[in-house]
Each structure stands twice: as structure tokens, then as C-alpha cells.
Tab-separated table of N, CA and C in Angstrom:
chain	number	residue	atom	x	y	z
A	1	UNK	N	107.262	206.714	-21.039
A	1	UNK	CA	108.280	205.678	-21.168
A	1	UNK	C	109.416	205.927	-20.182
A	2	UNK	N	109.630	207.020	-20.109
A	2	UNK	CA	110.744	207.579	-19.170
A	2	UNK	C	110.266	207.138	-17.435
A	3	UNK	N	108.768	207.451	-17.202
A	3	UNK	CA	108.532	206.982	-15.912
A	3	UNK	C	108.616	205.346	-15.513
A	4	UNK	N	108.535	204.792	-16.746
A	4	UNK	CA	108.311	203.189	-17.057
A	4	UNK	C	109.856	202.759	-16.401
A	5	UNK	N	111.259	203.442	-17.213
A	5	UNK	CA	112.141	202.733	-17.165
A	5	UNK	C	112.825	203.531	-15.790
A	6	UNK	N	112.346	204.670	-14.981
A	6	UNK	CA	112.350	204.722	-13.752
A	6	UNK	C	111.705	203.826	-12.631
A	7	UNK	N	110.754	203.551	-12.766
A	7	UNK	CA	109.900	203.056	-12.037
A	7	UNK	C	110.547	201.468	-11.778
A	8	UNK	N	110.746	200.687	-13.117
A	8	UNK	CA	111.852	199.674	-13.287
A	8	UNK	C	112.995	199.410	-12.422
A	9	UNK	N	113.724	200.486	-12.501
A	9	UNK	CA	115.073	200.878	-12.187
A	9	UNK	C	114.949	200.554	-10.336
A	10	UNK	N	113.450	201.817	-10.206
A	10	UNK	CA	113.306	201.612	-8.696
A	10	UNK	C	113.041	200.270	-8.302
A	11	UNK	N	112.601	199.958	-8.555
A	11	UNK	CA	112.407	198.051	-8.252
A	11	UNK	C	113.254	197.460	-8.150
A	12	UNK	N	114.705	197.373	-9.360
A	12	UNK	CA	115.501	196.445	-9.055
A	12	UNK	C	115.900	196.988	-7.723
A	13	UNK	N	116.067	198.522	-7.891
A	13	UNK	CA	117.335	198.691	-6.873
A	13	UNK	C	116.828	197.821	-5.301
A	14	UNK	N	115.540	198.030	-5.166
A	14	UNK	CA	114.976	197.589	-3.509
A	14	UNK	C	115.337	196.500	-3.445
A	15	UNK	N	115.773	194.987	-4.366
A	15	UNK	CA	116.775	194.068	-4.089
A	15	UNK	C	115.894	192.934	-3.286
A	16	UNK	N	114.580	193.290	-2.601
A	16	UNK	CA	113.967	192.233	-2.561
A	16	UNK	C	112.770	191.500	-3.087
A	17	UNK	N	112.640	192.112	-4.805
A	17	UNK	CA	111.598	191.744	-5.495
A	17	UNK	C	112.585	191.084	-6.854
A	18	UNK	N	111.762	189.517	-7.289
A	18	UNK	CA	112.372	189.039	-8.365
A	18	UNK	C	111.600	189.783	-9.438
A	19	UNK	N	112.454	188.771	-10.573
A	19	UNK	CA	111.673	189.795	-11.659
A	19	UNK	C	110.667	188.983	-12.131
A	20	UNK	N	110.102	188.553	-11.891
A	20	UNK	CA	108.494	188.045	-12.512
A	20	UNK	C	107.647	188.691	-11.659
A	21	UNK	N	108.017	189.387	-10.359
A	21	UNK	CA	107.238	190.315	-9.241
A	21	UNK	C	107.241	192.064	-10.170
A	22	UNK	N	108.449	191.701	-10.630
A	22	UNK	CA	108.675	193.381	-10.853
A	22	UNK	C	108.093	193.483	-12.487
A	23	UNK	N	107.932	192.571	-13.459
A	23	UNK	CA	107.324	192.218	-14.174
A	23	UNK	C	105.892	192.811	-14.184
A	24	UNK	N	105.581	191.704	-12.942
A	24	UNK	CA	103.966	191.942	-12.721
A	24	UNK	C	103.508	193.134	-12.407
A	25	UNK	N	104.293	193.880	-11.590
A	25	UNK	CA	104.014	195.364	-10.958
A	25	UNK	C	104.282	196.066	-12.438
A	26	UNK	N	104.637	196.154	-13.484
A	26	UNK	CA	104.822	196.942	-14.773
A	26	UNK	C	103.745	196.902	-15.759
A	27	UNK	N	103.117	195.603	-15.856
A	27	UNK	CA	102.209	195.155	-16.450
A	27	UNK	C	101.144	195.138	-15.853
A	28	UNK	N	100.985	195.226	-14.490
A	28	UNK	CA	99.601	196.055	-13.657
A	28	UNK	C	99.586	197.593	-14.216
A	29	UNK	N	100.551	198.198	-13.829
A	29	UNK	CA	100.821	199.784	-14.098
A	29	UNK	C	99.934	199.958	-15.671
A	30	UNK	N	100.594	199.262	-16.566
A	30	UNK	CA	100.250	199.107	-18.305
A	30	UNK	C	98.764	199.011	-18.625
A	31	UNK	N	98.589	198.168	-17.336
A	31	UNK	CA	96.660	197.684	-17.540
A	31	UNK	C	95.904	199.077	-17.124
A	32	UNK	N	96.418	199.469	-15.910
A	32	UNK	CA	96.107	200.329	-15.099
A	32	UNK	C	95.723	201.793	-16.012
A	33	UNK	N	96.822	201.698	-16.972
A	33	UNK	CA	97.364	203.029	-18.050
A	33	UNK	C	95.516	202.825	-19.196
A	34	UNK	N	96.354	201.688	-19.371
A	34	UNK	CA	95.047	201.084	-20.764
A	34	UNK	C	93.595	201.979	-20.058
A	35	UNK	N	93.067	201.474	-19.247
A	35	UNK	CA	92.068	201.730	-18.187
A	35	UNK	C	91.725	203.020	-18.434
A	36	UNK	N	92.530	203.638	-17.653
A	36	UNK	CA	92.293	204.751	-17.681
A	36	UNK	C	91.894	205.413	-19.296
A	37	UNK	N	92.884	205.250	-20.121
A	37	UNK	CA	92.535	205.780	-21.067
A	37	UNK	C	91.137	205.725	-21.808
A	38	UNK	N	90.499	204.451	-21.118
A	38	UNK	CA	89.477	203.773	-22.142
A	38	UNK	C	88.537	204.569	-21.367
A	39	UNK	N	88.508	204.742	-19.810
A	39	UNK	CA	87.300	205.667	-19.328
A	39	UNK	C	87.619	207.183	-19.780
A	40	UNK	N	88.614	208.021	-20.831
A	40	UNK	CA	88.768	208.830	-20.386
A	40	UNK	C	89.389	210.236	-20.079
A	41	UNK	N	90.146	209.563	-19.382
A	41	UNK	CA	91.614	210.091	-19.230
A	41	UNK	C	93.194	210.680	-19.870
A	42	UNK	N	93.296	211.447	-19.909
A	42	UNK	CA	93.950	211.999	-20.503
A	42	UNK	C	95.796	211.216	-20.239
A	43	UNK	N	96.082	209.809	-21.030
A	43	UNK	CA	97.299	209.561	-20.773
A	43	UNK	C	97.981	209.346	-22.118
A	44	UNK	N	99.087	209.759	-21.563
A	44	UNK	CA	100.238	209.374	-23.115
A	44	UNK	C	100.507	208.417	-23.405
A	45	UNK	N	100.374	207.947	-24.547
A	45	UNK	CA	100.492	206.503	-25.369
A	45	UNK	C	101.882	206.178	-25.593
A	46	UNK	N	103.159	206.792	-24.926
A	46	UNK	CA	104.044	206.578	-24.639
A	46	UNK	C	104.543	205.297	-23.731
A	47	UNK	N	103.725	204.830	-23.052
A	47	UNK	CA	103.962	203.897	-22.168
A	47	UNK	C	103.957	202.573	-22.687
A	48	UNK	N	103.197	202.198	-23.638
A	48	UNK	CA	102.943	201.176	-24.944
A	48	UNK	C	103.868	201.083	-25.269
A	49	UNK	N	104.868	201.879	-25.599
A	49	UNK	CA	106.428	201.221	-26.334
A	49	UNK	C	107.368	200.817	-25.248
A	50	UNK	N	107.297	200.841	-23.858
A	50	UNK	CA	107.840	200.135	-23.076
A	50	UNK	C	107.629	198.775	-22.641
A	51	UNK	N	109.140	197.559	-22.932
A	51	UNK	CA	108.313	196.384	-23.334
A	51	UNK	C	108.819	196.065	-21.598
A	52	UNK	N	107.846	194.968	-21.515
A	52	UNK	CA	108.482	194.308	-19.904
A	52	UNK	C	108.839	192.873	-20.979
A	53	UNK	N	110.264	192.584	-20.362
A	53	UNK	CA	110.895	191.013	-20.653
A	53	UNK	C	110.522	190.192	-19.913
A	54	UNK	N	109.892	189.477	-20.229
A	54	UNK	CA	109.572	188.479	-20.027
A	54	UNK	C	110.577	187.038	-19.946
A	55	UNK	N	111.245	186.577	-18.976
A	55	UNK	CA	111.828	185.258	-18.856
A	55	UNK	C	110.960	183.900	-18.777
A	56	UNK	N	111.469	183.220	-19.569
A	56	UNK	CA	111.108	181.661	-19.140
A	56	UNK	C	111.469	180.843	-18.211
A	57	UNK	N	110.500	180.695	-17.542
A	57	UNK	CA	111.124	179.874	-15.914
A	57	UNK	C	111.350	178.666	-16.127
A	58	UNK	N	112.428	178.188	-15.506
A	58	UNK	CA	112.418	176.412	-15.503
A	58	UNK	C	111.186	175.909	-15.001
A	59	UNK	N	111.033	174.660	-15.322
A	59	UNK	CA	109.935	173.426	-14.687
A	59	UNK	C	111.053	173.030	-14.033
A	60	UNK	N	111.154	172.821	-12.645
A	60	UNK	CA	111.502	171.825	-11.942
A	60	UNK	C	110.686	170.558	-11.189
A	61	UNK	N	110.633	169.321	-11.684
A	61	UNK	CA	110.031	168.567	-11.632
A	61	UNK	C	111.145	167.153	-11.457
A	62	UNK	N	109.955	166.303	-10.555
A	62	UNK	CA	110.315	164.666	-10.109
A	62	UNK	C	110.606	164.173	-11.513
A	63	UNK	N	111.688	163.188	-11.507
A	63	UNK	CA	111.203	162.141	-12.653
A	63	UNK	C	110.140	160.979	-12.257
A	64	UNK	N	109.532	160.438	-13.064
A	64	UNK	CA	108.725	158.958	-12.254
A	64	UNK	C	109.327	158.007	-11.863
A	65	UNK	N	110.970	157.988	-11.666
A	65	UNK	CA	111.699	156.852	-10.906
A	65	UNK	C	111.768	157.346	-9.903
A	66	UNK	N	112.042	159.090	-9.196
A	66	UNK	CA	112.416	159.992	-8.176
A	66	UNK	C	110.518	159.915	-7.407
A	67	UNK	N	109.654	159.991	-8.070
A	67	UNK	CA	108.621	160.437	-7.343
A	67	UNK	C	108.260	158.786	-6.695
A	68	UNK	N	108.681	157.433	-7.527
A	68	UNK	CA	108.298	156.325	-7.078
A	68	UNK	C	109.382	156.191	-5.858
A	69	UNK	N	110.303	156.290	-5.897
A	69	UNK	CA	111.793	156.325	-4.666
A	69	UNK	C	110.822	156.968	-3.379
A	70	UNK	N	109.934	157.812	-3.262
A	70	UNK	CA	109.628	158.592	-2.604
A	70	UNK	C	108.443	157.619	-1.871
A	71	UNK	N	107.649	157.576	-3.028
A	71	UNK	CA	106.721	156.726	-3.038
A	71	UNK	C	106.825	155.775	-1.802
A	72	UNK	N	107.754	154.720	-2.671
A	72	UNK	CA	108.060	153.281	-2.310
A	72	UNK	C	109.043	153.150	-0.906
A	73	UNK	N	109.378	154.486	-0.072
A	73	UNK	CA	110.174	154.235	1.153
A	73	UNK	C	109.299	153.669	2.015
A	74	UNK	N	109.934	152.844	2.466
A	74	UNK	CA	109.676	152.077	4.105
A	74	UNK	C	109.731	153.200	5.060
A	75	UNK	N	108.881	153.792	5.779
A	75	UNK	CA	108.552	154.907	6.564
A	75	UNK	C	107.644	154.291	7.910
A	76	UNK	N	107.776	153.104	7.764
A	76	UNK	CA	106.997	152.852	9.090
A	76	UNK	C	107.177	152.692	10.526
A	77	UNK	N	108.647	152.817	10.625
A	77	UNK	CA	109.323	153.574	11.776
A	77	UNK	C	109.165	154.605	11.998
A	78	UNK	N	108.740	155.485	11.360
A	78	UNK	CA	108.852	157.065	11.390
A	78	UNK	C	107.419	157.740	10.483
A	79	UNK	N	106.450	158.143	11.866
A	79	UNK	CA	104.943	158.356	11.530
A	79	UNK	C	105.102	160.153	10.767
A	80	UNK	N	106.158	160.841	11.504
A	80	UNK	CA	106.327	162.345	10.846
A	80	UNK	C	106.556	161.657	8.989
A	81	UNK	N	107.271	161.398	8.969
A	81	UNK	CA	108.101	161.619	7.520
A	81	UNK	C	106.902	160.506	6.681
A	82	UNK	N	106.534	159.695	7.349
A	82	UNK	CA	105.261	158.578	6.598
A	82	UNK	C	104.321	159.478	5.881
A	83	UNK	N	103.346	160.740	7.116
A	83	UNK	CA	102.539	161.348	6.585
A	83	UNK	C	102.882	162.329	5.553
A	84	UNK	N	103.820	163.413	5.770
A	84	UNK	CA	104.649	164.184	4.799
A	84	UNK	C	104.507	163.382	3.634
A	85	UNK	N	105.051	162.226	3.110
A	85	UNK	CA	105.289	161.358	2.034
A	85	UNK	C	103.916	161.890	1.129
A	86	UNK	N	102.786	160.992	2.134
A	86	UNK	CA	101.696	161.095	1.750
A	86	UNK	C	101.288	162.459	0.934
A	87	UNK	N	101.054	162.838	1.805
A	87	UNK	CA	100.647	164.483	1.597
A	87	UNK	C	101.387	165.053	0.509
A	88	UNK	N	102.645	164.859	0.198
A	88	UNK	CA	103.715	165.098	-0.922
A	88	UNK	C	103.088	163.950	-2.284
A	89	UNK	N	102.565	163.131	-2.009
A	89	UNK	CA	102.516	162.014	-2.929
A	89	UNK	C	101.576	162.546	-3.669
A	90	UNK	N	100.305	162.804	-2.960
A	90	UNK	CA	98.940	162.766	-2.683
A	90	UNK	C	99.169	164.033	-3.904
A	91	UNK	N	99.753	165.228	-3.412
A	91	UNK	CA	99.449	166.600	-4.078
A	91	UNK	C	100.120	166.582	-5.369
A	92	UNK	N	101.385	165.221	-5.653
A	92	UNK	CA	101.857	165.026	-7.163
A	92	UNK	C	100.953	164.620	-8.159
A	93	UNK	N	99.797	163.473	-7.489
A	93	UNK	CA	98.847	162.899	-8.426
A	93	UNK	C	97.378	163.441	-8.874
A	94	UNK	N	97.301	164.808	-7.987
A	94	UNK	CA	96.435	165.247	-8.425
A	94	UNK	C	96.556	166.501	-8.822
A	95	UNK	N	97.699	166.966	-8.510
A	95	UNK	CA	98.182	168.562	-9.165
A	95	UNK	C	97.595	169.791	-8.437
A	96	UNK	N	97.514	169.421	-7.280
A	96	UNK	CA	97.215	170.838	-5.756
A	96	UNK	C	98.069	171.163	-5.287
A	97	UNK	N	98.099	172.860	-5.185
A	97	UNK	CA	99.511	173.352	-4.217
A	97	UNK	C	99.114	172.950	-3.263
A	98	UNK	N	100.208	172.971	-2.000
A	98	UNK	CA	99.507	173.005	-0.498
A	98	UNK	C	98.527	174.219	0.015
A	99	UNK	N	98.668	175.135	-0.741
A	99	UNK	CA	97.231	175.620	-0.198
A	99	UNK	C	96.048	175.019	-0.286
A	100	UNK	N	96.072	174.797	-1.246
A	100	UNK	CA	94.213	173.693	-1.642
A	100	UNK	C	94.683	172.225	-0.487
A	101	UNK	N	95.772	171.573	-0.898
A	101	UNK	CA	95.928	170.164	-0.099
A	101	UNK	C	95.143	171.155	1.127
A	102	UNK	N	95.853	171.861	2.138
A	102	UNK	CA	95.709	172.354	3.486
A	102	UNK	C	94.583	172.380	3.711
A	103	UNK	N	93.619	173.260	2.692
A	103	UNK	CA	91.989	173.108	2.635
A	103	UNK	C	90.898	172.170	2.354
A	104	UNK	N	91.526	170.956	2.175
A	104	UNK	CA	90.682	170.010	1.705
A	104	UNK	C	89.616	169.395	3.100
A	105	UNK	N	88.958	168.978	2.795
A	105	UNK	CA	87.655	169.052	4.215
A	105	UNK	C	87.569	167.479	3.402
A	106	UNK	N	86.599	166.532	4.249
A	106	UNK	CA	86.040	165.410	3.888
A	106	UNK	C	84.886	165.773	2.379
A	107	UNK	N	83.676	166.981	2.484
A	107	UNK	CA	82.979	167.349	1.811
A	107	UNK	C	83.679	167.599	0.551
A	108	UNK	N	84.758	168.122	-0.241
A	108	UNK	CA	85.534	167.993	-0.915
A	108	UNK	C	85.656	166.740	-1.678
A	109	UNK	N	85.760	165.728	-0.913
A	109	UNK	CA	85.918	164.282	-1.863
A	109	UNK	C	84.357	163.696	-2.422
A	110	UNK	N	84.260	163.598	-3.661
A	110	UNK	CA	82.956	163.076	-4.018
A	110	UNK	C	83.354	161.892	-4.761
A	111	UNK	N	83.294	160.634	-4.162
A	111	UNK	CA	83.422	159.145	-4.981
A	111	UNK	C	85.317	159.527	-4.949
A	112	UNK	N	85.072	159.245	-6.612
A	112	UNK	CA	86.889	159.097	-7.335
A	112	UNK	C	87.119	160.167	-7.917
A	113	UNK	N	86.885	161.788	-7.056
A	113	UNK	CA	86.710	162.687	-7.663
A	113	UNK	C	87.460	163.941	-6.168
A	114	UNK	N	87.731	164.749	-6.279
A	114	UNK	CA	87.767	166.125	-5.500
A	114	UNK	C	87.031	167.272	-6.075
A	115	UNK	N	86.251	167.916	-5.088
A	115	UNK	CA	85.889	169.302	-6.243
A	115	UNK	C	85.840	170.338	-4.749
A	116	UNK	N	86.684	171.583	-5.424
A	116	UNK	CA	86.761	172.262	-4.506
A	116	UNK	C	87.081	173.627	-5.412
A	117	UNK	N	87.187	174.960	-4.520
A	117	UNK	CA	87.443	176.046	-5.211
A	117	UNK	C	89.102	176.352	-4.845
A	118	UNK	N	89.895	176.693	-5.875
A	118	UNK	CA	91.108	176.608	-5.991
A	118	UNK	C	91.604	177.847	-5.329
A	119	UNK	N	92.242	177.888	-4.113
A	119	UNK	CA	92.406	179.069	-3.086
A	119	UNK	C	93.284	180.676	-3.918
A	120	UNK	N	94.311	180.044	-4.740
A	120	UNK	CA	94.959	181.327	-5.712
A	120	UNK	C	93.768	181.988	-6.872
A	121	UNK	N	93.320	180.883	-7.162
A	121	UNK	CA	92.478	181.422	-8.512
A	121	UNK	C	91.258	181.642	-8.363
A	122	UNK	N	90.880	181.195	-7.738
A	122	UNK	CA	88.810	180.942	-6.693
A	122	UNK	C	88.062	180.224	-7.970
A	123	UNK	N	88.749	179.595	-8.755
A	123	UNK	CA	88.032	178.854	-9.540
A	123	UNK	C	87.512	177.494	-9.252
A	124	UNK	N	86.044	176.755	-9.445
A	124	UNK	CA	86.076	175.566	-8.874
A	124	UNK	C	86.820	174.711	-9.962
A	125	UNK	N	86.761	173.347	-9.752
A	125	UNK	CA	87.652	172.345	-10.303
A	125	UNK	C	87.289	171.117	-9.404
A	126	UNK	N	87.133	170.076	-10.858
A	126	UNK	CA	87.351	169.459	-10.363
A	126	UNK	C	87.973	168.087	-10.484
A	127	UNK	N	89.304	167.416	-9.767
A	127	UNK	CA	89.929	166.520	-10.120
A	127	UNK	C	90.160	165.471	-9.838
A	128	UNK	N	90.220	164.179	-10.646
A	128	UNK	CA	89.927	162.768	-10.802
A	128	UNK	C	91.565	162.590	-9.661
A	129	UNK	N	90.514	161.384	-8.986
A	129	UNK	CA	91.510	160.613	-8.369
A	129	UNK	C	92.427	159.172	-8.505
A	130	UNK	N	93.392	159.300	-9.241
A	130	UNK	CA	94.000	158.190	-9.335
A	130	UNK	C	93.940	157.116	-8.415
A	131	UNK	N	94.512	155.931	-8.477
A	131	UNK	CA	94.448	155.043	-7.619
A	131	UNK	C	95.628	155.278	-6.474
A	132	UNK	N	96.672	155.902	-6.668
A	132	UNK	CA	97.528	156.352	-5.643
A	132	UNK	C	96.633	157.000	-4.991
A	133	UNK	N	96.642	158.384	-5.362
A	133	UNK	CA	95.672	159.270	-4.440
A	133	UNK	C	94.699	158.851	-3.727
A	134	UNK	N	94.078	158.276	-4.494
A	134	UNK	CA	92.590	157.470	-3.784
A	134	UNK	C	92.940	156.130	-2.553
A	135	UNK	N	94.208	155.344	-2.451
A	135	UNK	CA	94.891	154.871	-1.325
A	135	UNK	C	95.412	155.801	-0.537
A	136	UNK	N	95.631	156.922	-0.655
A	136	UNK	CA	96.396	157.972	0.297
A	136	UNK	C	95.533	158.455	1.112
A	137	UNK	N	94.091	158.742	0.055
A	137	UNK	CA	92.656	159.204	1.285
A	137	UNK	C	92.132	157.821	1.871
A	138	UNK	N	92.268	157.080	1.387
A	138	UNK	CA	91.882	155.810	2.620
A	138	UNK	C	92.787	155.767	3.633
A	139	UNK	N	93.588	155.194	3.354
A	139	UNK	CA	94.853	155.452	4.673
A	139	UNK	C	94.097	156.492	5.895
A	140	UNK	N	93.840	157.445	5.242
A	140	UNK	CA	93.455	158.383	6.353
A	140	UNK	C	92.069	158.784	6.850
A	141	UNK	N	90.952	157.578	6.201
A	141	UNK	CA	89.923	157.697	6.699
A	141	UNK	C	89.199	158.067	7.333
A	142	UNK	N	89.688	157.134	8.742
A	142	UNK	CA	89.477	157.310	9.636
A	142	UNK	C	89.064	158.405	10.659
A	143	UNK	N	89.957	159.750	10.086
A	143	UNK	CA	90.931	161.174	10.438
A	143	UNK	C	89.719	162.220	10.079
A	144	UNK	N	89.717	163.533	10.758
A	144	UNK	CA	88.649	164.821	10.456
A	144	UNK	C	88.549	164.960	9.368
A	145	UNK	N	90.259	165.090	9.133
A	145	UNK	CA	90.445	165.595	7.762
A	145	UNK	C	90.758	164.428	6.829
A	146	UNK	N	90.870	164.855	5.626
A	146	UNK	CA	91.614	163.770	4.350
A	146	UNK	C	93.071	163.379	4.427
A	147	UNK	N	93.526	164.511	5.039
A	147	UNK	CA	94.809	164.389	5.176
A	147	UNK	C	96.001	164.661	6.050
A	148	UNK	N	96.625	164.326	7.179
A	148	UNK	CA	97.062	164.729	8.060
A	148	UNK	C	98.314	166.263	7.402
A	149	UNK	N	97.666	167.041	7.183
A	149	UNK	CA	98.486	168.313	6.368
A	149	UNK	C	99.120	169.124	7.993
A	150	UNK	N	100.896	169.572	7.687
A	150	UNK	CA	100.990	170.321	8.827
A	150	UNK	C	101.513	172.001	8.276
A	151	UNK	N	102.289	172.284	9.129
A	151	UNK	CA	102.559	173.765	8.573
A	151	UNK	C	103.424	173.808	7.128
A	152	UNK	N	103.295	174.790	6.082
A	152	UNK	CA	104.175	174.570	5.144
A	152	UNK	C	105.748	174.868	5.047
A	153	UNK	N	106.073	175.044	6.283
A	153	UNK	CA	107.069	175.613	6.453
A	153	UNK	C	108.379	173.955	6.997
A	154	UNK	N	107.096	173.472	7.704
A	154	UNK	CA	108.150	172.298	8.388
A	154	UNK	C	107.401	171.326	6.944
A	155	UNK	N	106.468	170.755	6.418
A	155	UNK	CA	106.036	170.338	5.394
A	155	UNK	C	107.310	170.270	4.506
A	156	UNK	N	108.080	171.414	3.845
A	156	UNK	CA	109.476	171.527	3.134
A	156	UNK	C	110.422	171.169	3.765
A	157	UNK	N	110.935	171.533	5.049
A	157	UNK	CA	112.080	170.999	5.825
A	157	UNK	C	111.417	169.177	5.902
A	158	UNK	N	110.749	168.750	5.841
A	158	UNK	CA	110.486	167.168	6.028
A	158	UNK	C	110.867	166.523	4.460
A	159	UNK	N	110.087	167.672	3.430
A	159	UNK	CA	110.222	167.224	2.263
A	159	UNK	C	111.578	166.709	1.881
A	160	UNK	N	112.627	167.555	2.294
A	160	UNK	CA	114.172	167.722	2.254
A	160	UNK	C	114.751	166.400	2.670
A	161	UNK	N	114.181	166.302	3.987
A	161	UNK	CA	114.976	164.873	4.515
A	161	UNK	C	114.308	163.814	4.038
A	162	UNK	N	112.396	164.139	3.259
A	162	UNK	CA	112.442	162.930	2.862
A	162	UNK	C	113.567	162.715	1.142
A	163	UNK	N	113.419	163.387	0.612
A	163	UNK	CA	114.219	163.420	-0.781
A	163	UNK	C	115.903	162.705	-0.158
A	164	UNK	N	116.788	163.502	0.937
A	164	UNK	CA	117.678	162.643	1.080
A	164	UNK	C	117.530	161.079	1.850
A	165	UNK	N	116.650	160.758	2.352
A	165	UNK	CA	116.700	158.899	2.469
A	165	UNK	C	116.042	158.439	1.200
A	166	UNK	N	115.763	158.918	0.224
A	166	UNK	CA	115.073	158.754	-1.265
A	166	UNK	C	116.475	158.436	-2.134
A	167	UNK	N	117.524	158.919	-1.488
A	167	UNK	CA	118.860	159.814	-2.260
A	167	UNK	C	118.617	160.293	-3.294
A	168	UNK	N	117.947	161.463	-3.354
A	168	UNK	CA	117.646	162.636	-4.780
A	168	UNK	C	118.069	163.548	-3.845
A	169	UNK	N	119.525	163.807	-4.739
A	169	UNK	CA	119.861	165.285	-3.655
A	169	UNK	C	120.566	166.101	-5.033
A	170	UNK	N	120.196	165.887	-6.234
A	170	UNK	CA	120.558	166.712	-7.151
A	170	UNK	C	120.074	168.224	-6.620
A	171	UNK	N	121.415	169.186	-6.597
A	171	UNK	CA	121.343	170.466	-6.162
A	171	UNK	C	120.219	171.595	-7.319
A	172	UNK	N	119.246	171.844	-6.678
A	172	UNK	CA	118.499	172.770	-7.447
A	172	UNK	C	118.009	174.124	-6.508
């Protein structure tokens, strides 16, 4: 227990791990402990009474007037922030981080359907396409891909300016 609430301690201090990281690294250690013991090993059951706290994270989420604002902009002056939209729209109605959006291939879409293996979890899945979504992959038919996806880095800086011509600039 004593190495537990060292080991802790060392974490916060390094200042660049949150705590659902430093969490996770305690509760690896715990599994790690369990493990061992079960093949074995000679460990002290001391470590069991060290609890990791657990916080509840906010949901930060669109309302459906904020995600339609988004939706419904006139973007046809402006082909950057049009596709972004999309791609932002696209990944609300079917519930993909941009890692999976990024990976999506044509082979991926079957009918009114996606099925692909989920890049964090490697689980397959597979999910129904609304009628938004399913206009968002037409739109882009034409295209290699399903979706004109760019880096995730400028993807967020676009997201930003699209949310302010949306005017959703509630500070979060």
C-alpha cells in the first residue's frame, strides 16, 4: 500500500499525466499484482486496500438545435469548411471517432449499413446509416474515399471556426 500511494504521488508530481491516465497506470499495476499472485507469486495482499478514485467525467455534447446550426450552414462558398461540416456531421450520426471516420474505405459501406473493425477496440461493428449520413456518403460518391477526411489536427482548428459562423461559442 505504501508503494501504491508512492507510486501515485510520483505521477502527480510529473504534471503531465491526467488523472484518468494515472488512474489507469494504478489499476494496470492492481491487475498486474492480481496476476501474479494467481500464477504464483509471492505478493502482499496489501495492495487491495489501496483504492484508485475514480472521477466522473462530463459528457460534453451538441444539443440537436447546435448540431442542426451546423448542419444547416450555407458553406458553398467555402469547399474547406463544407467538407469538415460533413465529416463532423457524418461522425455525429453514426457515432465514429475520427480514427475509424479516417479509415473508412468504400468496402466498409454495405447498402444502409458500415461494418468495419473499430481502430481503439479492434472490435467489428456494425452501424446503421441514417438518412443524414447516408446523404453525406453520396455527396461524395464520386471520391476514392467515402469521405474527404483531412488531418485531425486542422479537422479541430476548422471544427472551431465552423462552431463560430454556427455562433456556438459557449466556452468549454
Amino acid at each position: 500500500k505504501d508503494f501504491f500511494t508512492s507510486f501515485h504521488k510520483f505521477l502527480i508530481k510529473r504534471n503531465t499525466l491526467g488523472n484518468v491516465t494515472i488512474n489507469k497506470q494504478l489499476s494496470t499495476l492492481k491487475t498486474f499484482l492480481k496476476y501474479a499472485k494467481e500464477k504464483g507469486i509471492n505478493v502482499d495482499d496489501s495492495y487491495k486496500d489501496f483504492e484508485i478514485q475514480r472521477e466522473s467525467l462530463e459528457v460534453i455534447a451538441l444539443t440537436e438545435s447546435e448540431f442542426y446550426r451546423i448542419l444547416d450552414l450555407n458553406l458553398s462558398n467555402n469547399k474547406r469548411l463544407d467538407q469538415v461540416r460533413d465529416v463532423f456531421c457524418f461522425s455525429c450520426m453514426v457515432g465514429l471517432r475520427f480514427s475509424d471516420i479516417s479509415q473508412l474505405n468504400r468496402s466498409h459501406t454495405k447498402g444502409n449499413r458500415i461494418q468495419l473493425t473499430v481502430k481503439k477496440t479492434k472490435k467489428n461493428i456494425t452501424v446503421p446509416l441514417n438518412a443524414i449520413a447516408f446523404n453525406i456518403l453520396e455527396k461524395y460518391k464520386d471520391m476514392a474515399k467515402p469521405l474527404p477526411v483531412i488531418s485531425n489536427q486542422k479537422y479541430n482548428d476548422y471544427i472551431k471556426e465552423l462552431c463560430k459562423i454556427a455562433e456556438i461559442n459557449e466556452p468549454i
